[in-house]
Tab-separated table of C-alpha atoms in Angstrom:
chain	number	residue	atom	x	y	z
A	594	UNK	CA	85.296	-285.356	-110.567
A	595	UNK	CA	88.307	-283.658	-111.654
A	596	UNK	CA	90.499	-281.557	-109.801
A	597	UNK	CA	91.411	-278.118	-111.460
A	598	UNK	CA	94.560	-276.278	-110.772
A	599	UNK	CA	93.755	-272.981	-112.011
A	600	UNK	CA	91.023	-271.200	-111.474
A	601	UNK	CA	88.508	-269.307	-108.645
A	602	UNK	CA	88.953	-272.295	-106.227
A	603	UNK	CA	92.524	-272.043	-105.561
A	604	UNK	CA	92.774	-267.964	-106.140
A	605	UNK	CA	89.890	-267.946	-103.259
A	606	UNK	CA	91.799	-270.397	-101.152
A	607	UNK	CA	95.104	-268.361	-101.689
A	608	UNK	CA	93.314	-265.107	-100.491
A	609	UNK	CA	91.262	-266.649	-97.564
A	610	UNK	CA	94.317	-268.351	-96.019
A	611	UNK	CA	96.225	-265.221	-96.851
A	612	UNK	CA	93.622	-262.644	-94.471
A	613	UNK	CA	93.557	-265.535	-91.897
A	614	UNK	CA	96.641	-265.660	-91.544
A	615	UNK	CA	97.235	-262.135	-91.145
A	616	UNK	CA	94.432	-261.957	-88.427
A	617	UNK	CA	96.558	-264.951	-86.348
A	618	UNK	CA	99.789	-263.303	-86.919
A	619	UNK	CA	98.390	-260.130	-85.522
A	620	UNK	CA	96.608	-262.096	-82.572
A	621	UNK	CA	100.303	-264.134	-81.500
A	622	UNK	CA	102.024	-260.748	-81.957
A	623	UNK	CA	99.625	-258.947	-79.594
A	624	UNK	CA	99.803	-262.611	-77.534
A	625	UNK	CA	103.350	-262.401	-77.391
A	626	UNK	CA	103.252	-258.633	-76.244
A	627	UNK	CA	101.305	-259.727	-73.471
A	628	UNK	CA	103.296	-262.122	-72.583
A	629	UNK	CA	106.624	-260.139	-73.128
A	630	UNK	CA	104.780	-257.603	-70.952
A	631	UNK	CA	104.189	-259.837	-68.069
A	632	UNK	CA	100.626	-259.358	-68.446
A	633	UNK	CA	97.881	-261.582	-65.903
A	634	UNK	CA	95.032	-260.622	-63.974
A	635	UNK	CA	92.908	-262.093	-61.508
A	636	UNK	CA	90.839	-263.701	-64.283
A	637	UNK	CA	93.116	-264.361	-66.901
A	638	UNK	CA	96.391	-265.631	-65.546
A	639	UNK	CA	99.748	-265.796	-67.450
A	640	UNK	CA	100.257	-269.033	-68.550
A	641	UNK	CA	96.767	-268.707	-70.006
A	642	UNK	CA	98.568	-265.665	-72.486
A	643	UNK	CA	101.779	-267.864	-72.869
A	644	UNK	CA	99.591	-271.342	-73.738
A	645	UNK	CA	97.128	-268.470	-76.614
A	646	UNK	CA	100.405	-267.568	-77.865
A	647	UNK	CA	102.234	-270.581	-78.616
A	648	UNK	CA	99.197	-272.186	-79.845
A	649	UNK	CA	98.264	-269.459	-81.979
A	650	UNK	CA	101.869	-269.489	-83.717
A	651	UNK	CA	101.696	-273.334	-84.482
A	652	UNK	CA	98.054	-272.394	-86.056
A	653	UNK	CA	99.958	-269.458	-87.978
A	654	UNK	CA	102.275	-272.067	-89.490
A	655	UNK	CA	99.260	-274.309	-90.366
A	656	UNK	CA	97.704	-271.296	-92.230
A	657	UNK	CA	100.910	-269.876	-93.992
A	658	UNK	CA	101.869	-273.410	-95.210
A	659	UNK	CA	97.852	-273.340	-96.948
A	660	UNK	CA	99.038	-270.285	-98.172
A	661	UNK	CA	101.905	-271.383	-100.006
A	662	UNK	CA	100.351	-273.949	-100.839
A	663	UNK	CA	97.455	-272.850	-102.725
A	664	UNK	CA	99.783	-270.410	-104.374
A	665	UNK	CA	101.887	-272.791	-105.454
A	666	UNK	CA	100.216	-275.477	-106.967
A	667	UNK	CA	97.604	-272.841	-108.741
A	668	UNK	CA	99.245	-272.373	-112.018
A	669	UNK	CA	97.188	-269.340	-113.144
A	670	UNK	CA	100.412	-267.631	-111.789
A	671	UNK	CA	104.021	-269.513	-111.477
A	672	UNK	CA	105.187	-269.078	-108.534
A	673	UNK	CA	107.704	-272.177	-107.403
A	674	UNK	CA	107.992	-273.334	-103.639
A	675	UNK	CA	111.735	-272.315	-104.143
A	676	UNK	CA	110.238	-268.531	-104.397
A	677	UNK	CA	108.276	-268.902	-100.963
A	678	UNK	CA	111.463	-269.541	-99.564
A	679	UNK	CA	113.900	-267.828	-100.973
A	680	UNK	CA	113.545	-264.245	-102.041
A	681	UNK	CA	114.205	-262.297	-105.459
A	682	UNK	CA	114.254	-266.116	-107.225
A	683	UNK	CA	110.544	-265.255	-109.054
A	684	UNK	CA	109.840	-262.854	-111.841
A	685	UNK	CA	106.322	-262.451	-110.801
A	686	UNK	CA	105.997	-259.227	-108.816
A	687	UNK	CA	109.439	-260.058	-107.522
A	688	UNK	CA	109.421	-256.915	-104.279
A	689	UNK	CA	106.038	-258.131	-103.080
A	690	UNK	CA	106.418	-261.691	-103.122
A	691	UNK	CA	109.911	-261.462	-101.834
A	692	UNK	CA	108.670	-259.911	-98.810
A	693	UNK	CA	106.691	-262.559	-98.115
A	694	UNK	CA	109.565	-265.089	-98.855
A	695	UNK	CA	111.391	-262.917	-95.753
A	696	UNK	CA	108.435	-262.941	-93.808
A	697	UNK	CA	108.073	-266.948	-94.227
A	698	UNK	CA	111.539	-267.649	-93.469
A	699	UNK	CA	111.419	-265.168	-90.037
A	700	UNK	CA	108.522	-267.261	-88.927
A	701	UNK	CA	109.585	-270.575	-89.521
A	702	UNK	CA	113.223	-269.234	-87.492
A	703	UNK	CA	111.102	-268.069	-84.552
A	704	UNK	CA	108.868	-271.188	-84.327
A	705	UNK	CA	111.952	-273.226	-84.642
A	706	UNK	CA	113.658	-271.138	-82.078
A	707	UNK	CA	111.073	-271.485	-79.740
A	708	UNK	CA	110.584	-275.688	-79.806
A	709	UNK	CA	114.643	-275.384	-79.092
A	710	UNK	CA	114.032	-272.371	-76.836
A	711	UNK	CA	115.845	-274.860	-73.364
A	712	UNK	CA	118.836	-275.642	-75.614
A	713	UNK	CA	119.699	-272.131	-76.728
A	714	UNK	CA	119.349	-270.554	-73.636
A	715	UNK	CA	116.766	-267.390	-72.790
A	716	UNK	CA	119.674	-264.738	-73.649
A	717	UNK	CA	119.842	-266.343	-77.368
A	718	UNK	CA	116.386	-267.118	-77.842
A	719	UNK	CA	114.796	-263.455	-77.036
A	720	UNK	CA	117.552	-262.232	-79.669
A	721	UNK	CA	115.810	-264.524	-82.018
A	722	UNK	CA	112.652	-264.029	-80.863
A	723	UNK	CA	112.753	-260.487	-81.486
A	724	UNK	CA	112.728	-261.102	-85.046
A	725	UNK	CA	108.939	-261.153	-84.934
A	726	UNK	CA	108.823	-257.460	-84.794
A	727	UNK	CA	110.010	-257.492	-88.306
A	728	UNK	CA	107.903	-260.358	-89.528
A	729	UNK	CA	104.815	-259.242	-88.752
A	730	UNK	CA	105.069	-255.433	-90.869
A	731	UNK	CA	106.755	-257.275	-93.195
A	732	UNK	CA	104.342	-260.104	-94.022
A	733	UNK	CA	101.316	-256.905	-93.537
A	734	UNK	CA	103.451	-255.286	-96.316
A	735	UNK	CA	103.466	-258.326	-98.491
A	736	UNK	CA	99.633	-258.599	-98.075
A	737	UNK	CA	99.197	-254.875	-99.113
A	738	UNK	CA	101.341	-255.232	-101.897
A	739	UNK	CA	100.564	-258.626	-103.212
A	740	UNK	CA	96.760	-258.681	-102.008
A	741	UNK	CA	94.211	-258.725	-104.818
A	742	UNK	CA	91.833	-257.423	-101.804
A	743	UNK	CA	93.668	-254.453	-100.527
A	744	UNK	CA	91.792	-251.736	-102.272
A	745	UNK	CA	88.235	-253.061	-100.501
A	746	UNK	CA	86.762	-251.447	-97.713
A	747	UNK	CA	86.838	-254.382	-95.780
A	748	UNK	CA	90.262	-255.655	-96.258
A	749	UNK	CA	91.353	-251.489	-95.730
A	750	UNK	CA	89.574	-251.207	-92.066
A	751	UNK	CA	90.312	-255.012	-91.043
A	752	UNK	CA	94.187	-253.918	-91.868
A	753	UNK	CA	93.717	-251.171	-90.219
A	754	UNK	CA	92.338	-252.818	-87.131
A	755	UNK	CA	95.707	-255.018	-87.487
A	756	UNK	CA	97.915	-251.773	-87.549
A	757	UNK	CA	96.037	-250.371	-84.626
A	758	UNK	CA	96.175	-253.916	-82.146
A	759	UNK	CA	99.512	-254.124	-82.504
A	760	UNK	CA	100.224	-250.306	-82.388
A	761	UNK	CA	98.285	-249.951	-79.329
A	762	UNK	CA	99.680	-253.584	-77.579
A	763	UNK	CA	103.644	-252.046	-78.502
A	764	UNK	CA	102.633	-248.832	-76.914
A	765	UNK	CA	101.296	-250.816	-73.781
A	766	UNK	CA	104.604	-252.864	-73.620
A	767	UNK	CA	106.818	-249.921	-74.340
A	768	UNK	CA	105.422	-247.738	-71.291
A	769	UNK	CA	105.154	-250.639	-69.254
A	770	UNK	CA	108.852	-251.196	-69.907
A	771	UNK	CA	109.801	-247.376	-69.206
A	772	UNK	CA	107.592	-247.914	-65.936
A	773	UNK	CA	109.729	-250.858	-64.597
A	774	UNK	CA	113.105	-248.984	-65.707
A	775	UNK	CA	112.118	-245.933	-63.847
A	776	UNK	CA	111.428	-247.990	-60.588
């Protein structure tokens, strides 16, 4: 049995672990609203939405790094582990993939942030931390741009279903906010 490095197998694995991904990034942003939001009821309690969330980011990472990886070892395309990283260093659809590069790097500074959240102190962490309001449009924007998907149906409304979770969750957190200013 020989293993291929080109071909449907790794294109399919590159787009799979792409849309999952996006679906957990969208879940530990609307997670992290939650939690940002103080958010707990009588049946679901907070450190239920704090354990989802932190979780959910680690499982993120997992997903991203088969990402990359499938990407990067499928040589249909040449795209170098250096370009995953650092942006504007590959000639293939530089823009798109660069905004994924950005999007990678944002991630890996918030989950790093956060396993060194005691040492940096809450003040310095939430500064950090608030870099996941860029990295999740950015990394949907890679997707759209990059995606060999993005002009299905499916792809379209389960983007759109992204757009509108985290639309709605920001909306909930923003008036909830306004609410505890104004008392």
């Amino acid at each position: 049995m020989s293993l291929s490095l080109n071909g449907p197998a790794l294109w399919y694995a590159t787009r799979a672990t792409g849309l999952v991904t996006l679906l957990l990034l969208t879940a530990s942003v609307l997670l992290g609203l939650l939690t940002s939001g103080r958010f707990a009821s009588e049946n679901w309690p907070r450190f239920l939405t704090v354990g989802l969330h932190r979780n959910l980011s680690l499982l993120v990472l997992v997903f991203v790094a088969l990402h990359v990886g499938t990407t990067v070892i499928d040589t249909f395309v040449s795209i170098s582990l250096v370009s995953a990283f650092i942006p504007f260093t590959s000639s293939y659809q530089p823009f798109w993939l660069s905004l994924g590069a950005v999007a990678l790097d944002l991630l890996i500074a918030l989950v790093a942030t956060s396993l060194i959240r005691n040492r940096l102190g809450l003040r310095t962490w939430r500064w950090v931390h608030r870099a996941a309001y860029v990295c999740w449009p950015v990394a949907l924007a890679h997707g759209l741009g990059m995606g060999t998907d993005r002009n299905t149906i499916w792809v379209f409304a389960l983007t759109i279903a992204c757009v509108a979770a985290v639309a709605g969750a920001a909306t909930w957190r923003l008036v909830t906010a306004a609410r505890a200013c104004a008392r």
